[in-house]
mmCIF file of C-alpha atoms in Angstrom:
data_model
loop_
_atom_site.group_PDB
_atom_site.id
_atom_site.type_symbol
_atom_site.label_atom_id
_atom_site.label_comp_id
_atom_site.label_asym_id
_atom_site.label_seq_id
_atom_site.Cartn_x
_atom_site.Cartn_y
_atom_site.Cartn_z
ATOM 1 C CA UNK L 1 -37.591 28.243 -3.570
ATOM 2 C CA UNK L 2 -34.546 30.047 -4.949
ATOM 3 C CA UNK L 3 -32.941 29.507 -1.222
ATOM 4 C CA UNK L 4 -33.646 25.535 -2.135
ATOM 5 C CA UNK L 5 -32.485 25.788 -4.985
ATOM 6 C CA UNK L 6 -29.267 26.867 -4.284
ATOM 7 C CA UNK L 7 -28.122 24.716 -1.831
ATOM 8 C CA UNK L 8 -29.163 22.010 -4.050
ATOM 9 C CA UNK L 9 -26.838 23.115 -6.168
ATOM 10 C CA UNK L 10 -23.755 23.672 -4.085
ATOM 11 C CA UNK L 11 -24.315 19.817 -2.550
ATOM 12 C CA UNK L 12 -23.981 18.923 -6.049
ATOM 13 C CA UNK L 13 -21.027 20.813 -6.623
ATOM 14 C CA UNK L 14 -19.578 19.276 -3.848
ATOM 15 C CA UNK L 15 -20.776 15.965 -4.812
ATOM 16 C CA UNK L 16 -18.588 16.860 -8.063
ATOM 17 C CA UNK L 17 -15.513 17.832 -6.366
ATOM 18 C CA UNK L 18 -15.951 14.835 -4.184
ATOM 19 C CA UNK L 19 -15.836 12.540 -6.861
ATOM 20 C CA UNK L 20 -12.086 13.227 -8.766
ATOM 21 C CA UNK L 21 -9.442 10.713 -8.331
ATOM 22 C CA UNK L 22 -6.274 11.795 -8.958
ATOM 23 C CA UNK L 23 -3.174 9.496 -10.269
ATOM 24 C CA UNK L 24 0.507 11.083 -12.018
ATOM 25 C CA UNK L 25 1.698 9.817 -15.429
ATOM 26 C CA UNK L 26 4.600 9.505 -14.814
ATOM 27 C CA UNK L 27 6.912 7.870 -11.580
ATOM 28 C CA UNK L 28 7.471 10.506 -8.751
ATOM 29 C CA UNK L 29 9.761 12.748 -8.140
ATOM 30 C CA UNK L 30 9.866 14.029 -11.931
ATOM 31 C CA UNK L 31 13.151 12.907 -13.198
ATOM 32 C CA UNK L 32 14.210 10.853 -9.634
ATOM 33 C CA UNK L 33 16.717 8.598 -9.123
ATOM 34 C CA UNK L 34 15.010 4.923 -10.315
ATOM 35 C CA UNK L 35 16.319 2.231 -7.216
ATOM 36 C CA UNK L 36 15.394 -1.319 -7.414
ATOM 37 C CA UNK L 37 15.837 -1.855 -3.430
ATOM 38 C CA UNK L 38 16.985 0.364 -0.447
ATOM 39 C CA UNK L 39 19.906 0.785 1.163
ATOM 40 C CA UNK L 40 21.905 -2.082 2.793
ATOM 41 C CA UNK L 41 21.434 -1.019 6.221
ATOM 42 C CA UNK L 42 17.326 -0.680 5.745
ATOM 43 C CA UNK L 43 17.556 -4.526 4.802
ATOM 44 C CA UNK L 44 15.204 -6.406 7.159
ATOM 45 C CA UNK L 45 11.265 -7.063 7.986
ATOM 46 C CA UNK L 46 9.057 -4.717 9.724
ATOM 47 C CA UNK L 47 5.722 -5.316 10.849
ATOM 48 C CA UNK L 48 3.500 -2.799 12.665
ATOM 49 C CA UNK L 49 0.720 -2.868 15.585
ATOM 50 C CA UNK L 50 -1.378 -0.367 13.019
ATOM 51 C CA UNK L 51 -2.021 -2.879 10.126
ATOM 52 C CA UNK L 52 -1.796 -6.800 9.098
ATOM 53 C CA UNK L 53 0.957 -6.129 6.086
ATOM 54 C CA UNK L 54 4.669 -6.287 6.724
ATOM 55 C CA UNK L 55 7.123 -5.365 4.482
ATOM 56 C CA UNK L 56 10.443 -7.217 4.277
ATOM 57 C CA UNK L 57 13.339 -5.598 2.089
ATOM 58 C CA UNK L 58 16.424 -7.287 1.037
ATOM 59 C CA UNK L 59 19.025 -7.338 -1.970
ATOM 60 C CA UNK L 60 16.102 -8.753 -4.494
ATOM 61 C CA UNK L 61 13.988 -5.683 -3.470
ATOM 62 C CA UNK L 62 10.741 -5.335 -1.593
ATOM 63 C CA UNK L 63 7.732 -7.328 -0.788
ATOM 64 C CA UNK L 64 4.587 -7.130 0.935
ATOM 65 C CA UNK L 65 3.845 -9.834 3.437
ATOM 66 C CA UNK L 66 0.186 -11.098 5.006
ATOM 67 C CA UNK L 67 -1.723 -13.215 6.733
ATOM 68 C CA UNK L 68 -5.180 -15.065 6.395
ATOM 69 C CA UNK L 69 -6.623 -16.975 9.351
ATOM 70 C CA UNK L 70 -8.399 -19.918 9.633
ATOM 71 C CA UNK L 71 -9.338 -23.075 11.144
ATOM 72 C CA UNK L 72 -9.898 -26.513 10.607
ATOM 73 C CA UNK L 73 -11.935 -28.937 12.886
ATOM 74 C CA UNK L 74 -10.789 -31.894 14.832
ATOM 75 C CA UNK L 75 -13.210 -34.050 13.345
ATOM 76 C CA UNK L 76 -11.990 -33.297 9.802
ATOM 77 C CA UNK L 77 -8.786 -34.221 10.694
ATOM 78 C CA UNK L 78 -9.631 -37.616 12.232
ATOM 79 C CA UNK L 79 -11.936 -38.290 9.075
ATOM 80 C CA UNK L 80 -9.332 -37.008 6.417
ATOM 81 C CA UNK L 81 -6.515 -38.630 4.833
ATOM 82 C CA UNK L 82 -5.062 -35.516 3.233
ATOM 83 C CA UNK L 83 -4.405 -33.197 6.840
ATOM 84 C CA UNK L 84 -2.465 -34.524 9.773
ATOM 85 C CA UNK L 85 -1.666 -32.530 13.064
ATOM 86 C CA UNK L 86 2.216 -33.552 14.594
ATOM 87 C CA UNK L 87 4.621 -31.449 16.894
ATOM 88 C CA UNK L 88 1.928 -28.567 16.915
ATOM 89 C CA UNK L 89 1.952 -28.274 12.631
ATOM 90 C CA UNK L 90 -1.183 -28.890 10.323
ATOM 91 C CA UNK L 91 0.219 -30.712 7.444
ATOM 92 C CA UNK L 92 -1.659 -31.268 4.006
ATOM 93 C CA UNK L 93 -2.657 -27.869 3.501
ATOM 94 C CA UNK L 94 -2.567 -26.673 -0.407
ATOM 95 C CA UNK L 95 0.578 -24.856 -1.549
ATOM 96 C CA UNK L 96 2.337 -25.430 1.823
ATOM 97 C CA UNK L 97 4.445 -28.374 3.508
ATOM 98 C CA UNK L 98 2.873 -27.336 6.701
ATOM 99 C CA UNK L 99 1.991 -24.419 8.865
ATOM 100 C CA UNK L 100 2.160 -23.815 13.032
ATOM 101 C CA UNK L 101 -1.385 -24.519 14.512
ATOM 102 C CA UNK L 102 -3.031 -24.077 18.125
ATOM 103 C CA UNK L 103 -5.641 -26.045 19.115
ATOM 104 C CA UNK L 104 -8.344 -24.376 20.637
ATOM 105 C CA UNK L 105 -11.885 -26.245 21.524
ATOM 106 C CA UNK L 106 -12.881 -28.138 18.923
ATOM 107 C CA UNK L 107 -10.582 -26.442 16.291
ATOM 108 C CA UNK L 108 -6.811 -25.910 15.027
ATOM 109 C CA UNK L 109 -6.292 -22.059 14.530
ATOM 110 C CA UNK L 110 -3.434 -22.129 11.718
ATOM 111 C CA UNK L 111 -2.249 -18.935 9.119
ATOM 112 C CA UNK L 112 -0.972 -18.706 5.714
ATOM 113 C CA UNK L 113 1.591 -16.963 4.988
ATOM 114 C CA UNK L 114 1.249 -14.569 0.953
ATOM 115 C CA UNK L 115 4.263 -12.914 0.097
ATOM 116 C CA UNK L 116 3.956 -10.849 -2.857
ATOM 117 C CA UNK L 117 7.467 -8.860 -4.405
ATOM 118 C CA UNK L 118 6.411 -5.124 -5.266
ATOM 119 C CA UNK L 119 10.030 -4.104 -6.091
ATOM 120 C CA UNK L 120 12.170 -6.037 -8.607
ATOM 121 C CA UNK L 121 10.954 -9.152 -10.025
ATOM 122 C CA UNK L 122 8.338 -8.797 -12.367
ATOM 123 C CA UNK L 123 6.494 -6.115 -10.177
ATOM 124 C CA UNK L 124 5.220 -3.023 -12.368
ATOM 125 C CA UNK L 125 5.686 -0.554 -9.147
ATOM 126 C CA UNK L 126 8.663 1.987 -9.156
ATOM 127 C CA UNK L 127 10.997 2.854 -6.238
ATOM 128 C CA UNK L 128 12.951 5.846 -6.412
ATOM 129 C CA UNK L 129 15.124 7.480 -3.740
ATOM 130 C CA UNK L 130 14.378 10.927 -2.379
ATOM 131 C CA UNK L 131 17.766 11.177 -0.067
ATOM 132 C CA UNK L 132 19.323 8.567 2.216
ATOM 133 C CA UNK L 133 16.571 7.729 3.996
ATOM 134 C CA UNK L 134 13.689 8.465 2.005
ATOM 135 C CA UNK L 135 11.778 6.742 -0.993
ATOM 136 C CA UNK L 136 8.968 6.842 -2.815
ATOM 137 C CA UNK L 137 7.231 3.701 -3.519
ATOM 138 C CA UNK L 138 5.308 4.586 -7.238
ATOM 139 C CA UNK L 139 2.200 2.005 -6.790
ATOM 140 C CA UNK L 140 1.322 1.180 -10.623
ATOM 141 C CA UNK L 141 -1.863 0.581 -11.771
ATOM 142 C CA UNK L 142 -3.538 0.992 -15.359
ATOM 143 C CA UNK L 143 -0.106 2.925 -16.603
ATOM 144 C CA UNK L 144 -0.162 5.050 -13.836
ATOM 145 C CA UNK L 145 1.254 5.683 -10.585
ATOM 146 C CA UNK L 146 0.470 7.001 -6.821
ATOM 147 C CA UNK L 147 3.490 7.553 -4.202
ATOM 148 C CA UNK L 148 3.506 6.184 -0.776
ATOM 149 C CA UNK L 149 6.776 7.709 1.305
ATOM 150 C CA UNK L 150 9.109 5.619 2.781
ATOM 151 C CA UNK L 151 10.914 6.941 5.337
ATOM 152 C CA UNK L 152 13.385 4.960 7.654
ATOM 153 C CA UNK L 153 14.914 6.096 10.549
ATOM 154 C CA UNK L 154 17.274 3.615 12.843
ATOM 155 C CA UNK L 155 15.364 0.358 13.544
ATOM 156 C CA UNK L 156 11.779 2.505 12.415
ATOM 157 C CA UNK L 157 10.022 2.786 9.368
ATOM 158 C CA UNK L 158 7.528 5.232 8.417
ATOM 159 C CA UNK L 159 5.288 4.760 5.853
ATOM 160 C CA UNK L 160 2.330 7.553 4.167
ATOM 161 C CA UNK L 161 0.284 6.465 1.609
ATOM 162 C CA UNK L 162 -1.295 8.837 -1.242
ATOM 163 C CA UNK L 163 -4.485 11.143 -0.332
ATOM 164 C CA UNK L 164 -5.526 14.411 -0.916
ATOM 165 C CA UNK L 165 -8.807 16.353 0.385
ATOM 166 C CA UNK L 166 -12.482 16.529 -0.716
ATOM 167 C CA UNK L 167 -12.331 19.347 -3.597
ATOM 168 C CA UNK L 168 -8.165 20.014 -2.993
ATOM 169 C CA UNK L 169 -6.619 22.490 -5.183
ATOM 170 C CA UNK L 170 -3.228 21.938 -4.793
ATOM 171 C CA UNK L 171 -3.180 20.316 -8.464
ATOM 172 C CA UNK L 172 -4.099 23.723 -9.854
ATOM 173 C CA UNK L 173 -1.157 24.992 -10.634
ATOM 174 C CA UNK L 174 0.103 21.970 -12.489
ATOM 175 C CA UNK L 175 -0.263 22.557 -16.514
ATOM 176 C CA UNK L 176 0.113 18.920 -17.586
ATOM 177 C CA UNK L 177 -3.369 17.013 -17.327
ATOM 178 C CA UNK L 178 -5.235 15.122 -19.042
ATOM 179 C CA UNK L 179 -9.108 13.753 -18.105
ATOM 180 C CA UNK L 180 -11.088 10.825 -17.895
ATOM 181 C CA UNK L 181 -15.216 10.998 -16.764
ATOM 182 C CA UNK L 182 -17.491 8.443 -16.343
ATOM 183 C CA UNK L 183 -20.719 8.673 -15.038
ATOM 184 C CA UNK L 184 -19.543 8.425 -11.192
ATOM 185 C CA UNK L 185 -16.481 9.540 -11.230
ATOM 186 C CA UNK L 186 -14.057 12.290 -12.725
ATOM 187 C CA UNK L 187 -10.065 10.638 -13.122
ATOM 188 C CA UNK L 188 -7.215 13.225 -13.575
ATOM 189 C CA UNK L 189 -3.997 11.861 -14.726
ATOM 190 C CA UNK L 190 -1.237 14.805 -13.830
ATOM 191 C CA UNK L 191 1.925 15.368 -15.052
ATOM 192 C CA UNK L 192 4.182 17.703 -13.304
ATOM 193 C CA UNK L 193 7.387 19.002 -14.460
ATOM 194 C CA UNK L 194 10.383 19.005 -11.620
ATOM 195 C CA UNK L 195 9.126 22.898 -10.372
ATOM 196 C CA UNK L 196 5.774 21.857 -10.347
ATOM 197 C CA UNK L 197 6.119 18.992 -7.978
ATOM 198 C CA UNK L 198 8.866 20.910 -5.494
ATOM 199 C CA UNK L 199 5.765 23.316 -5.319
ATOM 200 C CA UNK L 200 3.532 20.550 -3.548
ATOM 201 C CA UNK L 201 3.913 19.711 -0.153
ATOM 202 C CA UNK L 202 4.260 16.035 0.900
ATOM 203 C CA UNK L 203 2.000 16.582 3.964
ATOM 204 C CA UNK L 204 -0.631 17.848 1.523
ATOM 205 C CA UNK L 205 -0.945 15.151 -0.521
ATOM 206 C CA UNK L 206 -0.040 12.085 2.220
ATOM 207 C CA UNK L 207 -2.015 10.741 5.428
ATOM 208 C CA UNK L 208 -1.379 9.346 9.009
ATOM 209 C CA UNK L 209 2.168 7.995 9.178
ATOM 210 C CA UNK L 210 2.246 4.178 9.568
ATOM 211 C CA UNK L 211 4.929 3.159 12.348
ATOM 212 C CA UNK L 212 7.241 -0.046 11.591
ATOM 213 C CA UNK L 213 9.816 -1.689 13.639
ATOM 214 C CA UNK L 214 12.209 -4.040 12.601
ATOM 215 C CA UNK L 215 11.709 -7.293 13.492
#
């Protein structure tokens, strides 16, 4: 029973661990150099075979651009006086003067286009500039922030977005802290000075790099 008892407890420990989110008070790196777009050269759209989100970045700053698919059927067309089909475009859809459509069956297969601006604008999000060719993109939410890296290199952008592991301890050593617990989950808001965060490796607290090419 004690045996039982015991690993009962450690899977709740675990389950404890398990359950902190992490977010930083402040924009990263402590004391970084604010930008409100990237260099001229990085200008452009790039879109990657590893996700549906493209990012486009030009002199107004940085957005974040999608897709949603649908369809509409042939008969609805014929029987509507609001869409139209001509040249290979759906007209008459909401928001748009038309989109590119493919007819296939009984069906036009069409997209729309969201673009949303996550630098500049009126965009709560932070970019600040590591070096030349590296950012941090400060994702805002509730006050606080989480860094993604931006990294470009020639036509190629690289992109790693914040994560750290199951019961990670490489917030220890950081003094600043404050805590949040509800009832399924345990939010830590850090605050790092500048030595703190040099102390913290970016592979430790970033996942799989996300390959871009310009368009």
């Amino acid at each position: 029973m004690k045996i039982i008892g015991f690993l009962f407890a450690l899977c709740l420990t675990f389950f404890a661990k398990s359950q902190i989110s992490y977010d930083f008070a402040k924009t990263l790196p402590p004391e970084g150099e604010k930008s409100t777009t990237v260099l001229k050269t990085f200008f452009g759209t790039y879109s990657s075979d590893q996700t549906d989100i493209d990012y486009q970045f030009n002199k107004e700053g940085v957005f974040a651009i999608s897709f949603i698919y649908n369809s509409i059927s042939r008969e609805t067309i014929r029987e509507s006086s609001t869409y139209s089909v001509k040249d290979g475009y759906l007209f008459g859809i909401n928001g748009v003067d038309s989109v590119p459509c493919e007819l296939q069956g009984e069906y036009y297969q069409f997209a729309l286009m969201f673009k949303e601006q996550i630098i500049g604008g009126i965009a709560k999000n932070i970019l600040t500039k590591l070096n030349q060719t590296t950012y941090i993109l400060n994702f805002e939410e509730n006050g606080n922030f989480t860094p993604s890296y931006l990294t470009f290199k020639g036509n190629e952008l690289t992109i790693q977005h914040f994560t750290y592991a199951d019961g990670t301890t490489i917030f220890d050593e950081i003094t600043g802290k404050s805590e949040k617990s509800t009832s399924e989950m345990n939010f830590i808001t850090l605050n790092p000075t500048k030595e703190e965060w040099l102390k913290i490796s970016q592979n430790d607290i970033s996942d799989t790099k996300l390959l871009y090419k310009k368009r």
